[in-house]
XYZ file of C-alpha atoms in Angstrom:
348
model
C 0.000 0.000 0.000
C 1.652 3.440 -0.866
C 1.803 6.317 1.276
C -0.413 8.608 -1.760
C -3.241 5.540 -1.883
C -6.353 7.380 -0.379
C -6.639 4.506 2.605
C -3.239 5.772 3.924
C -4.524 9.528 3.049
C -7.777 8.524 5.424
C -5.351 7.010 8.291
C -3.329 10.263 8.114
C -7.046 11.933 8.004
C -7.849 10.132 11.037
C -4.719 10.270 13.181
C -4.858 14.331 12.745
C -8.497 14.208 14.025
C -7.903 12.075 16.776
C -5.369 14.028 18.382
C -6.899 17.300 18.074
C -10.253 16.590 19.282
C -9.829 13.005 21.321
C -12.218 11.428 19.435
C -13.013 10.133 15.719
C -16.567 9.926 14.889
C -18.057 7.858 11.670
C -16.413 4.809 10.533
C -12.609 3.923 10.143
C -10.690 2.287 7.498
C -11.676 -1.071 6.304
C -8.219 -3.384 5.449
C -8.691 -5.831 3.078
C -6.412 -8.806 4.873
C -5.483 -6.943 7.879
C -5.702 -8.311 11.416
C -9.219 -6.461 12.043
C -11.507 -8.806 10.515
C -13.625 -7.200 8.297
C -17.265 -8.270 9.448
C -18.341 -8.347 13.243
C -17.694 -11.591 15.209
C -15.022 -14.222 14.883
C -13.646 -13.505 11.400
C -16.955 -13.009 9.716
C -19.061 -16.136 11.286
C -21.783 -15.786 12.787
C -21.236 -15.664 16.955
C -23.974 -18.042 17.716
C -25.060 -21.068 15.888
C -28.634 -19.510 13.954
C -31.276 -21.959 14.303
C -31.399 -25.066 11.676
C -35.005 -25.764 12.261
C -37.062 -26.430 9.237
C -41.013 -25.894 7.966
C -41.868 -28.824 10.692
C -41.009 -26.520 14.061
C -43.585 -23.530 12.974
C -45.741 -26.054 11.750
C -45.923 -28.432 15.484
C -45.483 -24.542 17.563
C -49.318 -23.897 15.068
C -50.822 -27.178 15.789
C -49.441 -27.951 19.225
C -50.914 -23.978 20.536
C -54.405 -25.020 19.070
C -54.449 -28.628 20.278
C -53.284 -27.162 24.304
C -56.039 -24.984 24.032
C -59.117 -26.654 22.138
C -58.578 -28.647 25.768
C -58.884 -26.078 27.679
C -61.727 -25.146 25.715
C -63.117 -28.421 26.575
C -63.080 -28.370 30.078
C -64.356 -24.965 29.892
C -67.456 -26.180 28.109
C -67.562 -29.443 30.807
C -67.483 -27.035 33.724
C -70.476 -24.787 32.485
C -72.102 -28.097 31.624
C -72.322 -29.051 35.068
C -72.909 -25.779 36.218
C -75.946 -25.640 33.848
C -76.811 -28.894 32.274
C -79.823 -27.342 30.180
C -76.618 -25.812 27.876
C -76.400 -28.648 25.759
C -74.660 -27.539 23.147
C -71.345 -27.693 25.274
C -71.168 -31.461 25.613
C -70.728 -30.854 21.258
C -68.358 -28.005 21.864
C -66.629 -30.392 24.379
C -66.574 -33.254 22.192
C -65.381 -31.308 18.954
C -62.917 -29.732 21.102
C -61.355 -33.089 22.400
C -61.410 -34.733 19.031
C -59.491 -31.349 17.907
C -56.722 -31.716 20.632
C -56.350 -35.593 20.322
C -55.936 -35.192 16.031
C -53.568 -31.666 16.531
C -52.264 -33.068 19.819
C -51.336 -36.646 19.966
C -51.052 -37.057 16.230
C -50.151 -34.562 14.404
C -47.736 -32.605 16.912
C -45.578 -36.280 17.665
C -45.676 -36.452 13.717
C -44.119 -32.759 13.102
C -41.767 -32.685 15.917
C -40.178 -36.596 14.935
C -39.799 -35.370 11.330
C -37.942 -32.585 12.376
C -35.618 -34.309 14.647
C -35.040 -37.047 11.937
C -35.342 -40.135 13.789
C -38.020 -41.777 15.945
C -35.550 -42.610 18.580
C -34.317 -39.122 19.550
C -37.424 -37.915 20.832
C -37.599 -41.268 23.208
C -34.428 -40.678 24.255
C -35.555 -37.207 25.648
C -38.309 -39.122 27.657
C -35.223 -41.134 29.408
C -34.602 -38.377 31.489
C -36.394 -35.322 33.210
C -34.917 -32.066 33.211
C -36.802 -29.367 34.532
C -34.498 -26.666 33.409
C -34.792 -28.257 29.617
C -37.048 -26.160 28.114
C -37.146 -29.140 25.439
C -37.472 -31.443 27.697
C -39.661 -30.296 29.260
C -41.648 -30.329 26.336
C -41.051 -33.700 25.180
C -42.512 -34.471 28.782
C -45.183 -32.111 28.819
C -46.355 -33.446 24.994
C -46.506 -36.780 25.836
C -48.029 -35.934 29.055
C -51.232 -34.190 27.193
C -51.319 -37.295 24.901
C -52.026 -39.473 27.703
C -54.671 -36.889 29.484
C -56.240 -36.399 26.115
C -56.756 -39.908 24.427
C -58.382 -41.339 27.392
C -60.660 -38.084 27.988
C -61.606 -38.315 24.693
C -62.646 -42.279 24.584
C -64.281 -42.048 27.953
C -66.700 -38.700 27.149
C -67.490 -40.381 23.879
C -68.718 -43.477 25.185
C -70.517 -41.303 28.261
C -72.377 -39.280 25.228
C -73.530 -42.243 23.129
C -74.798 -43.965 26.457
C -72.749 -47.212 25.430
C -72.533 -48.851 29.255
C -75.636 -47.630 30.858
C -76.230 -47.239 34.723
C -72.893 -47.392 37.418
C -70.183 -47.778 34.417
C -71.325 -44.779 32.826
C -71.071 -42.686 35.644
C -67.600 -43.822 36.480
C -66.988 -43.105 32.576
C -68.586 -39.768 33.032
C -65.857 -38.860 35.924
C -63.051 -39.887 34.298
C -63.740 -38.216 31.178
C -63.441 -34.739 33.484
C -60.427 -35.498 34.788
C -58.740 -36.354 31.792
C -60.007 -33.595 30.742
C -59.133 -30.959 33.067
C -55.823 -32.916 33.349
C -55.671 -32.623 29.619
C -56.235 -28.446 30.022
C -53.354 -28.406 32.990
C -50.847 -30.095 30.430
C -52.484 -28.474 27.350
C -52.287 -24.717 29.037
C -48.304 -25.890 29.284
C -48.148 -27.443 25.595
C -49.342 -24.388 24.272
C -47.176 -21.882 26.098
C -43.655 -23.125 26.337
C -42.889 -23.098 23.166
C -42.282 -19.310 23.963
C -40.260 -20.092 26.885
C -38.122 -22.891 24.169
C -37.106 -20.032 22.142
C -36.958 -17.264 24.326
C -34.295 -19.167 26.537
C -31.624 -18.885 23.606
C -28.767 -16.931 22.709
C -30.840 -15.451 19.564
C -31.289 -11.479 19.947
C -34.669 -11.415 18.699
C -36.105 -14.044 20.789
C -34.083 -13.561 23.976
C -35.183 -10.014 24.048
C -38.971 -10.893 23.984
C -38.675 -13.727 25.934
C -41.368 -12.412 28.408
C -44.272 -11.324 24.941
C -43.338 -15.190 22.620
C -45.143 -17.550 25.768
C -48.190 -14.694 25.863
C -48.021 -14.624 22.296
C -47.974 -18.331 21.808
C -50.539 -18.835 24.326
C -52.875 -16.390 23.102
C -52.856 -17.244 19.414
C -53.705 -21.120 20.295
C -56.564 -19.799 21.862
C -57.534 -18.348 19.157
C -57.183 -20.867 17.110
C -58.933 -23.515 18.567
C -61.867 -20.926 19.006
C -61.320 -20.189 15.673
C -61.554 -23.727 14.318
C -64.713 -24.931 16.185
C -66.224 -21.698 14.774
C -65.630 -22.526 11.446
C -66.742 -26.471 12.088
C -70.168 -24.829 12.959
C -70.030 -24.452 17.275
C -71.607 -20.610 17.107
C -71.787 -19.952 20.550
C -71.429 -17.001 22.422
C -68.184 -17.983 24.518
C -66.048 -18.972 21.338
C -67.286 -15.457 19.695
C -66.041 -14.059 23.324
C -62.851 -15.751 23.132
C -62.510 -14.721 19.420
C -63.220 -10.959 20.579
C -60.097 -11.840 23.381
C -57.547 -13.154 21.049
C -57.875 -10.870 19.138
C -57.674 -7.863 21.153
C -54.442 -9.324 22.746
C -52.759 -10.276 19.732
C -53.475 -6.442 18.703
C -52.249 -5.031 21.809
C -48.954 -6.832 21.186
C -48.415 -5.459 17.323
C -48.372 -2.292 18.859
C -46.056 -3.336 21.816
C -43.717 -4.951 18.918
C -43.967 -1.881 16.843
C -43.290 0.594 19.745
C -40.774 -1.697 21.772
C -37.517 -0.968 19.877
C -34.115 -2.416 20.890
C -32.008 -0.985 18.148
C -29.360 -3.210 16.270
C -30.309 -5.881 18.741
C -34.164 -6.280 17.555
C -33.469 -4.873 13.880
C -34.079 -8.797 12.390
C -37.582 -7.896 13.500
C -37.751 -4.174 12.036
C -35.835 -3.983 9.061
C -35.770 -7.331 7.625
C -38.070 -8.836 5.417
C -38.484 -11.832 7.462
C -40.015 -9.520 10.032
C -42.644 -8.379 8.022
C -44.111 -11.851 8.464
C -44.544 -11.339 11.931
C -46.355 -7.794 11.403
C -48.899 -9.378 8.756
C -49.299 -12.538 10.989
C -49.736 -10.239 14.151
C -52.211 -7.757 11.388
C -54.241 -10.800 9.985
C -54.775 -12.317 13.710
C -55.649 -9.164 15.634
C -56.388 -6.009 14.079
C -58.408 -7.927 11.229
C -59.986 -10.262 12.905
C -60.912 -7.922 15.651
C -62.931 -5.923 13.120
C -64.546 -8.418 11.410
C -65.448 -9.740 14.130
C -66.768 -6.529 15.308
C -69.117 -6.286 12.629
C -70.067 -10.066 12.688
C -68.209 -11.794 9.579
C -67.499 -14.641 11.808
C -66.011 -16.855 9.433
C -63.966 -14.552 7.801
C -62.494 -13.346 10.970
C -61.773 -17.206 12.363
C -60.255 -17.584 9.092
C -57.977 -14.373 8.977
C -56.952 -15.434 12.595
C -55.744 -19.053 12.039
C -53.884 -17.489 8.967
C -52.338 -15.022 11.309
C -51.709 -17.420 13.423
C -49.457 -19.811 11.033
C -47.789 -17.010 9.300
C -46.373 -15.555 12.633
C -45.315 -18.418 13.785
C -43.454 -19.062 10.175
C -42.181 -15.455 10.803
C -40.402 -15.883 14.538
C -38.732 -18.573 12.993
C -37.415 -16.960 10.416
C -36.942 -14.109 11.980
C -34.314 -16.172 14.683
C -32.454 -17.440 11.611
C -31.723 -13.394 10.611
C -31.325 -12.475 14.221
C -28.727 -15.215 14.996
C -26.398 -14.573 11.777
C -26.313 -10.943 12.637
C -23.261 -11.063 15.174
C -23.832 -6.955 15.531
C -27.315 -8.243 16.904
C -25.667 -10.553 19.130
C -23.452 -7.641 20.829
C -26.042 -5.292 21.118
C -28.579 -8.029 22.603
C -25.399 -9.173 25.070
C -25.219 -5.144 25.821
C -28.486 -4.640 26.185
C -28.900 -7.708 29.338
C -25.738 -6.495 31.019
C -27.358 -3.237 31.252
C -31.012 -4.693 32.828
C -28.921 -7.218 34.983
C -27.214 -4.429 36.384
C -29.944 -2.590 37.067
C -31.872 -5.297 38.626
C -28.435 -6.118 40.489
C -28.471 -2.889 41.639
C -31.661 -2.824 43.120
């Protein structure tokens, strides 16, 4: 490099500015093949590993939120049954609700999350121990756990409804089927939300820095959904619309908090990259949207425009950790950014 190239004229530019005012704002001098590596982190790589998850994880987070809560749902409608058995229509809500859980649940969600891991084997070898500060496993625990609440519930209230062993045995049916059930809402509630808590408890910027909205979030949208599904399988009651209303209204509430709550470089994978936009339309479709057509009645459309919502967002935090967890600027800021709050609550 000669002394008259213009990045030894910008060093000399520099050096003159540094000593007469102590500091040089703006950015240096970039040397190709210098010791400085040239990109942020360790010699251009990314400083964490970014997420390898494929179209399976968003997928089983989608299906597992809906099935966690269509049981909830379920022993929602049992309770009010009992309270009032003249509302018949919830043993059907309960019923449609179970089936929904047991087919999104215990099929579908075992499906998704063994494809992803590749081999039928890993996931039982997560079952072989129990780690309660696993987030995953935890949640091979608490999936399995909701298939065995939710199978049983569903065979037992089934054979209660058609009447199939009359007299003493269908009473003892009729209790177990609640406590599956309500056992099935415990794990469900669980199934639905700690998929948050999975992804929030990483190293990624974008999730570790919303760690405390993705379980709400999570939660919140299965709730939806299932309320939204049974709507559009033709249960029109009242407390689905009221859920609907609820979902919605949170998941709105929370597009605003995502779009006001700014972290800088840290959060930009959600706020100026494309992948981010997913999240917005997601968070759009399922709560303003819905919220308004639901407002003015279009039931259908706005059960529809949430469960769309729904999937999209949860296609979009996925991505969205993939951009966040390349980004080794992102990393730094995020790492800055918990110093600062673990200070402060240190300090306190």
């Amino acid at each position: 490099m000669t002394p008259d190239s213009p990045s030894e004229k910008r060093l000399e530019e520099l050096r003159d500015q540094a000593w007469k005012d102590g500091v040089v704002p703006g950015k240096g001098v970039d040397v190709a093949g210098g010791p400085i590596p040239r990109k942020p982190g360790y010699y251009g790589q990314p400083v964490v590993k970014p997420p390898v998850w494929t179209w399976q994880v968003p997928l089983y987070f989608f299906f597992g939120g809906m099935a966690g809560m269509s049981a909830v749902i379920a022993s929602g409608a049992i309770i009010f049954h009992h309270v009032d058995p003249s509302l018949a229509t919830n043993v059907g809500v309960a019923r449609a609700a179970m089936w929904l859980a047991a087919i999104a649940g215990a099929v579908l969600s075992p499906i998704l999350l063994i494809m992803d891991l590749g081999r039928p084997h890993l996931f039982l070898n997560m079952l072989r121990v129990f780690k309660h500060r696993s987030a995953m496993s935890m949640g091979a625990w608490i999936l399995s756990a909701f298939g065995a609440c939710v199978v049983p519930g569903l065979i037992a209230l089934e054979l209660h409804a058609h009447q199939i062993f009359p007299g003493t045995l269908d009473q003892i049916l009729r209790v177990a089927a609640a406590i599956f059930i309500f056992g099935s809402a415990i794990f469900g509630t669980l199934l639905a939300t700690y998929t948050g808590v999975l992804i929030g408890a990483t190293a990624i910027p974008a999730w570790f820095l919303h760690r405390t909205l993705l379980p709400i979030h999570f939660g919140t949208a299965g709730l939806g959904s299932a309320a939204a599904l049974l709507e559009l399988l033709g249960h029109r009651i009242p407390a689905l619309n009221f859920l609907g209303f609820y979902a919605a209204g949170v998941e709105t509430a929370l597009l605003i908090w995502l779009s006001v709550d700014k972290h800088g470089i840290a959060d930009r994978a959600i706020h100026e990259h494309s992948s981010g936009w997913l999240i917005r339309i997601g968070e759009f479709l399922n709560g303003p949207l819905a919220l308004v057509l639901r407002f003015f009645s279009f039931v259908p459309f706005a059960a529809l425009s949430f469960l769309i919502g729904s999937l999209v967002s949860r296609v979009g935090w996925i991505l969205v950790g993939k951009v966040s967890g390349s980004d080794p600027e992102s990393v730094f800021a995020a790492e800055r950014h918990a110093s600062t709050v673990f200070s402060f609550e240190d300090a306190k």
